[in-house]
Short mmCIF file of C-alpha atoms in Angstrom, two decimals:
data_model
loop_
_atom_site.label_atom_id
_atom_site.label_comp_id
_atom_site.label_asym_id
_atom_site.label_seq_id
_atom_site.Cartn_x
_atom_site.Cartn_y
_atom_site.Cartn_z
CA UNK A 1223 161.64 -32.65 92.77
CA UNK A 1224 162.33 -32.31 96.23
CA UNK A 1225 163.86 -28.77 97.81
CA UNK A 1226 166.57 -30.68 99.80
CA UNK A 1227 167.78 -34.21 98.91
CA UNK A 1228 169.33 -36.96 101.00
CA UNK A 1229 169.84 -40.49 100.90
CA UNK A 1230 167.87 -42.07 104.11
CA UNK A 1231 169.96 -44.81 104.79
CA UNK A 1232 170.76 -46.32 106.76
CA UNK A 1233 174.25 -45.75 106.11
CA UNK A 1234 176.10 -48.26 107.61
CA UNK A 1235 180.29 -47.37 108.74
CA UNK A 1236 182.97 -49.54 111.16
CA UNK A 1237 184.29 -47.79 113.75
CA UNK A 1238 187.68 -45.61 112.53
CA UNK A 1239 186.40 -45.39 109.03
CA UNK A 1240 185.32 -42.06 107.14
CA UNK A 1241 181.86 -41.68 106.79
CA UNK A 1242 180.19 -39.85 103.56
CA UNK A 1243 177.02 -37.86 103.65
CA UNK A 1244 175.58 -36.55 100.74
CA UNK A 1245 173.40 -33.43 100.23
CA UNK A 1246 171.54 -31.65 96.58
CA UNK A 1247 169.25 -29.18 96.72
CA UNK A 1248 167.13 -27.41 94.25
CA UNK A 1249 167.28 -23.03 94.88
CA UNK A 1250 170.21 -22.09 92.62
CA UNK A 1251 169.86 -18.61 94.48
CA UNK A 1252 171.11 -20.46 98.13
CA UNK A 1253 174.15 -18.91 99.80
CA UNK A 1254 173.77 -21.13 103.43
CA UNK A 1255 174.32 -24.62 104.03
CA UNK A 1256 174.02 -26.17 107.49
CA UNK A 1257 174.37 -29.93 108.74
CA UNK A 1258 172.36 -30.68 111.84
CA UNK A 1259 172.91 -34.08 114.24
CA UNK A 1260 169.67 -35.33 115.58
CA UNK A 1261 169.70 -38.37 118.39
CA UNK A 1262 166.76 -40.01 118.45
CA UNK A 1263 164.13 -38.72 120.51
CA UNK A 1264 166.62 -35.93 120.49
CA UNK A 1265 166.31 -31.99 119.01
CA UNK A 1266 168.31 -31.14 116.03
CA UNK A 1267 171.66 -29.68 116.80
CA UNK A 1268 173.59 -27.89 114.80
CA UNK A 1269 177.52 -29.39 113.75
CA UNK A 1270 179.00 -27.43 110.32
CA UNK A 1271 177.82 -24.25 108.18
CA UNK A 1272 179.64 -23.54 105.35
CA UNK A 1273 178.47 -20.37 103.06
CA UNK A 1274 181.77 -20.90 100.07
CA UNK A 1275 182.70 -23.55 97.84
CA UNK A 1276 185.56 -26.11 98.70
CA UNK A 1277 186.28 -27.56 102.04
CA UNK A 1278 185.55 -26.09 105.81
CA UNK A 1279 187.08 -28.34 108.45
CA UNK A 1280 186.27 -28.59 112.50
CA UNK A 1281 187.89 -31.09 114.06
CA UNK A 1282 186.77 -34.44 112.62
CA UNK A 1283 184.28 -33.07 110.42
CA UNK A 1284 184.83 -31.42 106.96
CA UNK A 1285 181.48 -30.08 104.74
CA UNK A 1286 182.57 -29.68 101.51
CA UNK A 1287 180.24 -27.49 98.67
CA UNK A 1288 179.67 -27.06 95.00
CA UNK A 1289 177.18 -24.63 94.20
CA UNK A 1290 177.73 -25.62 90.36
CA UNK A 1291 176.58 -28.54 91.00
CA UNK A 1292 174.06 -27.99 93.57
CA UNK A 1293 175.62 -30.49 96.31
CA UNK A 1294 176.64 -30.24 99.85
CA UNK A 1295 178.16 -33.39 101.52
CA UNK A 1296 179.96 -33.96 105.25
CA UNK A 1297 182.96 -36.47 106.01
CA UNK A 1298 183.25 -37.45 109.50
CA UNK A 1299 186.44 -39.05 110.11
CA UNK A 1300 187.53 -41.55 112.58
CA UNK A 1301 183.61 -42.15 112.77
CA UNK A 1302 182.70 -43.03 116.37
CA UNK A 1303 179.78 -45.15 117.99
CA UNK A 1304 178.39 -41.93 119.59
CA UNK A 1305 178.55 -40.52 115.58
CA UNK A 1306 175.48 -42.82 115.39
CA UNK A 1307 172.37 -40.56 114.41
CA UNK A 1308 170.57 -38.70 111.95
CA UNK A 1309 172.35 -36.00 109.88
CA UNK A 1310 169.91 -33.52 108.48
CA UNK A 1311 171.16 -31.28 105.67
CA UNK A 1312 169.76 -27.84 105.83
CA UNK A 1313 169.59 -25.26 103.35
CA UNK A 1314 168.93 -21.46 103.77
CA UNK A 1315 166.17 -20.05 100.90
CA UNK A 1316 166.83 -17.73 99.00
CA UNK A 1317 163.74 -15.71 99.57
CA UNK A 1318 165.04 -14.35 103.10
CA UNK A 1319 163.33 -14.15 106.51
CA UNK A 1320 166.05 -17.03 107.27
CA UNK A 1321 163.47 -19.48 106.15
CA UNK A 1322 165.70 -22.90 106.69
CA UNK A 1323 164.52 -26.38 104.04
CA UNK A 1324 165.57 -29.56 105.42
CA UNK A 1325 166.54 -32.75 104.14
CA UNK A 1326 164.78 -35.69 105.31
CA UNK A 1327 168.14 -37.00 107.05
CA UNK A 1328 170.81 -39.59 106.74
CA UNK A 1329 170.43 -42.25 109.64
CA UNK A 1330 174.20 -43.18 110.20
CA UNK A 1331 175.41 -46.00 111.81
CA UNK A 1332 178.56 -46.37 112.92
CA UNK A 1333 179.80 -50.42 114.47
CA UNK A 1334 182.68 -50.98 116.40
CA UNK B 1362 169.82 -22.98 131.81
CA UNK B 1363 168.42 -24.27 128.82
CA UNK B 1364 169.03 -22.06 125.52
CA UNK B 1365 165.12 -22.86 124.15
CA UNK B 1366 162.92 -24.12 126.14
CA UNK B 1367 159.54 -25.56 125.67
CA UNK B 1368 156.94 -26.82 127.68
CA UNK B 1369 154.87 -29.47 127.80
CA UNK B 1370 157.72 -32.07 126.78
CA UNK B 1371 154.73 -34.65 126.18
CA UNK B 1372 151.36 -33.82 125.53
CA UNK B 1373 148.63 -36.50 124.79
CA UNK B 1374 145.31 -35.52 123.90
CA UNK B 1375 141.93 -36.44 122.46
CA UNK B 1376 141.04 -35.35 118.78
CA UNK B 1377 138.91 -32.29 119.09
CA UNK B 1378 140.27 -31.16 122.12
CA UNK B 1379 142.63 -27.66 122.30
CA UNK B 1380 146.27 -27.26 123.36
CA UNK B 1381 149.14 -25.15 123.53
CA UNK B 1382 152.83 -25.41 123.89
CA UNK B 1383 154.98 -22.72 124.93
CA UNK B 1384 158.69 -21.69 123.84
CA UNK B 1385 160.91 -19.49 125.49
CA UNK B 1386 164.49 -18.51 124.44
CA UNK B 1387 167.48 -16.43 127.07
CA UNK B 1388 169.86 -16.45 123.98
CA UNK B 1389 168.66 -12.55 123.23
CA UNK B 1390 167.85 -13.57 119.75
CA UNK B 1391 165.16 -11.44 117.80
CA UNK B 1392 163.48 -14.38 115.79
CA UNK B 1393 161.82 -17.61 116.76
CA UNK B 1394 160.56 -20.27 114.58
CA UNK B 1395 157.96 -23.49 114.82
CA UNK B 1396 159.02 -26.60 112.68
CA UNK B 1397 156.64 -29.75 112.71
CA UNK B 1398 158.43 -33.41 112.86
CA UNK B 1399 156.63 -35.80 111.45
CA UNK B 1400 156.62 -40.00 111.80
CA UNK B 1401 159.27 -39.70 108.96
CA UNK B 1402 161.56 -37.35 110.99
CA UNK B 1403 160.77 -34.78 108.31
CA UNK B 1404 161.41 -31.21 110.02
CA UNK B 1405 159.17 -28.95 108.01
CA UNK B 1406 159.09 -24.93 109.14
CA UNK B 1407 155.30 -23.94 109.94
CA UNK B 1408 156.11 -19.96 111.66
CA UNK B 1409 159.04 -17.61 112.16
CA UNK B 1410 158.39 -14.42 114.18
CA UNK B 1411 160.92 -11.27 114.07
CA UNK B 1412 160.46 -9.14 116.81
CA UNK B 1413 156.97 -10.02 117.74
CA UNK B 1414 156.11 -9.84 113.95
CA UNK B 1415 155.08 -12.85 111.75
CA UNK B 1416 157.10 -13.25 108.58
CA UNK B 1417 157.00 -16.61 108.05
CA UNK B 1418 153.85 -18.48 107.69
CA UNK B 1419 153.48 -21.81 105.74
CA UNK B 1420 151.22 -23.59 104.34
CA UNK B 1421 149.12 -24.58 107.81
CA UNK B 1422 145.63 -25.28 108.57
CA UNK B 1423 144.08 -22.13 110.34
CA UNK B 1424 143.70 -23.91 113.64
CA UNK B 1425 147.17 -23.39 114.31
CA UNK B 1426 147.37 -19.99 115.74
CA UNK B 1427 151.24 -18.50 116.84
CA UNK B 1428 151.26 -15.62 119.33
CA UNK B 1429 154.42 -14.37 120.69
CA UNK B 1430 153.86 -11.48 123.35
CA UNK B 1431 157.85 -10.39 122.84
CA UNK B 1432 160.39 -11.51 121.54
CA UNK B 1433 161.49 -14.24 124.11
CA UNK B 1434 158.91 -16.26 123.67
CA UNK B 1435 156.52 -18.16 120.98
CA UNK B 1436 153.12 -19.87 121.78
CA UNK B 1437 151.40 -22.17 119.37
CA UNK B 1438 147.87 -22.75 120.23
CA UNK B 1439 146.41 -25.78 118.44
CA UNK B 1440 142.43 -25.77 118.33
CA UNK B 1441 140.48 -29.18 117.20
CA UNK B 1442 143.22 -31.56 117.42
CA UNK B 1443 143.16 -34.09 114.56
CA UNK B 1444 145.21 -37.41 114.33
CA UNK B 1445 146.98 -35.90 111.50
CA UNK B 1446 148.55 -33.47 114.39
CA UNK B 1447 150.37 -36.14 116.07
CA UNK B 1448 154.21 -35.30 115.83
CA UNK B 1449 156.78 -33.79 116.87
CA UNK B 1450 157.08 -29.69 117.36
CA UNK B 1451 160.61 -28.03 117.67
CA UNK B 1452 160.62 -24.36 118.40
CA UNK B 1453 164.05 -22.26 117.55
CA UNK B 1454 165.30 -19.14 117.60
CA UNK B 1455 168.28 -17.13 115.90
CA UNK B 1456 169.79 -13.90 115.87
CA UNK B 1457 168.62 -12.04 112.44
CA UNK B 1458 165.72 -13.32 110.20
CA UNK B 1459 167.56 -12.89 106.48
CA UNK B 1460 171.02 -13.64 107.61
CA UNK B 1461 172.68 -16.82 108.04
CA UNK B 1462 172.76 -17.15 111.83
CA UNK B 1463 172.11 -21.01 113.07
CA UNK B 1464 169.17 -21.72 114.68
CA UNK B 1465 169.21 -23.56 117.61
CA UNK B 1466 166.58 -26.07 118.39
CA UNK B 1467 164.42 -26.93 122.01
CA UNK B 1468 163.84 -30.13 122.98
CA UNK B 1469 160.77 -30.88 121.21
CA UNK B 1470 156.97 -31.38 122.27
CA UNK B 1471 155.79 -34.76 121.42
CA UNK B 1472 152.20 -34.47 120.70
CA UNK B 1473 149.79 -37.80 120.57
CA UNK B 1474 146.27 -37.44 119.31
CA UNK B 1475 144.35 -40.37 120.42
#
């Protein structure tokens, strides 16, 4: 079983609608959840954390997570052309040393 | 004013040959990391350095070699390139090394064994 799971789409959105990504991962022990955007031919940058269970919010985007269940997920709302990338779900081990497991990435593609 | 930086952006390369790529950081942060990207955009960690001291090293051949003379910068010095090599390398830093401070990425060396 692979650390950090995510469906690799493409995962295909018109313009204005909410967009799903989905997230599990396998360390029961993890406390830190990140979602990074990646461009192509672009670095990784960094868009949510969220550390508690439920809902954090920032502007358009919302991570929710469920520890119980082991699953992370981000909505983007009012999903945008430029929203077009990779989302890479990234989760903190919980062995220390900030030691960061990634997802292989959701390509999303959002048409007008 | 770039955050991370690294340098070269491209490198292309015969097998055998050996190469480094350099990282710096002006963020102040205390701990600096290497990932590898490969052809399937998987970002795998290979090194983290705290304050000039390794504390993360993966499961990577022994010709990769990290060096990082303080704590603003991280070198990775690759000896007999293979074709296997060819991706992708991110360097990153953070503040902390068992917190949960983001890390935040350089542009990325694209390396190209031929």
């Amino acid at each position: 079983q692979k650390e950090v799971e995510q469906n690799s789409g493409p995962l295909s959105v018109p313009e204005g609608a909410i967009a799903s990504l989905n997230c599990t991962y396998s360390d029961r022990g993890s406390q830190s959840f990140f979602w990074y955007r990646q461009y192509s031919g672009k670095s990784p940058e960094l868009i949510m954390s969220i550390y508690s269970n439920g809902d954090k919010e920032d502007g358009r985007f919302t991570a929710q997570l469920n520890k119980a269940s082991q699953y992370v997920s981000l909505l983007i709302r009012d999903s945008q052309p430029s929203d077009s990338a990779t989302y890479l779900c990234a989760v903190l081990g919980s062995g220390g040393y900030n030691k960061l497991i990634f997802g292989a990435g959701t390509r999303l593609a959002v048409h007008p | 004013d770039t955050a991370v930086s690294q340098t070269p952006k491209y490198l292309v390369t015969q097998m055998g040959n050996d190469k480094s790529i350099k990282c710096e950081q002006n963020l102040g942060h205390d701990t600096m990391y290497w990932y590898k990207q490969d052809s399937k955009k998987f970002l795998k960690i290979m090194f983290s350095y705290n304050n000039k001291e390794l504390i993360i090293n993966e499961t990577v051949p022994n010709r990769f070699s990290p060096k990082s003379p303080d704590k603003a910068h991280l070198n990775l010095h690759i000896n007999s390139l293979e074709l296997g090599d060819s991706a992708v390398y991110f360097c990153a830093s953070s503040q902390g090394s068992g917190g949960v401070q983001p890390q935040h990425f350089g542009d990325g060396t694209r390396l190209s064994i031929l």
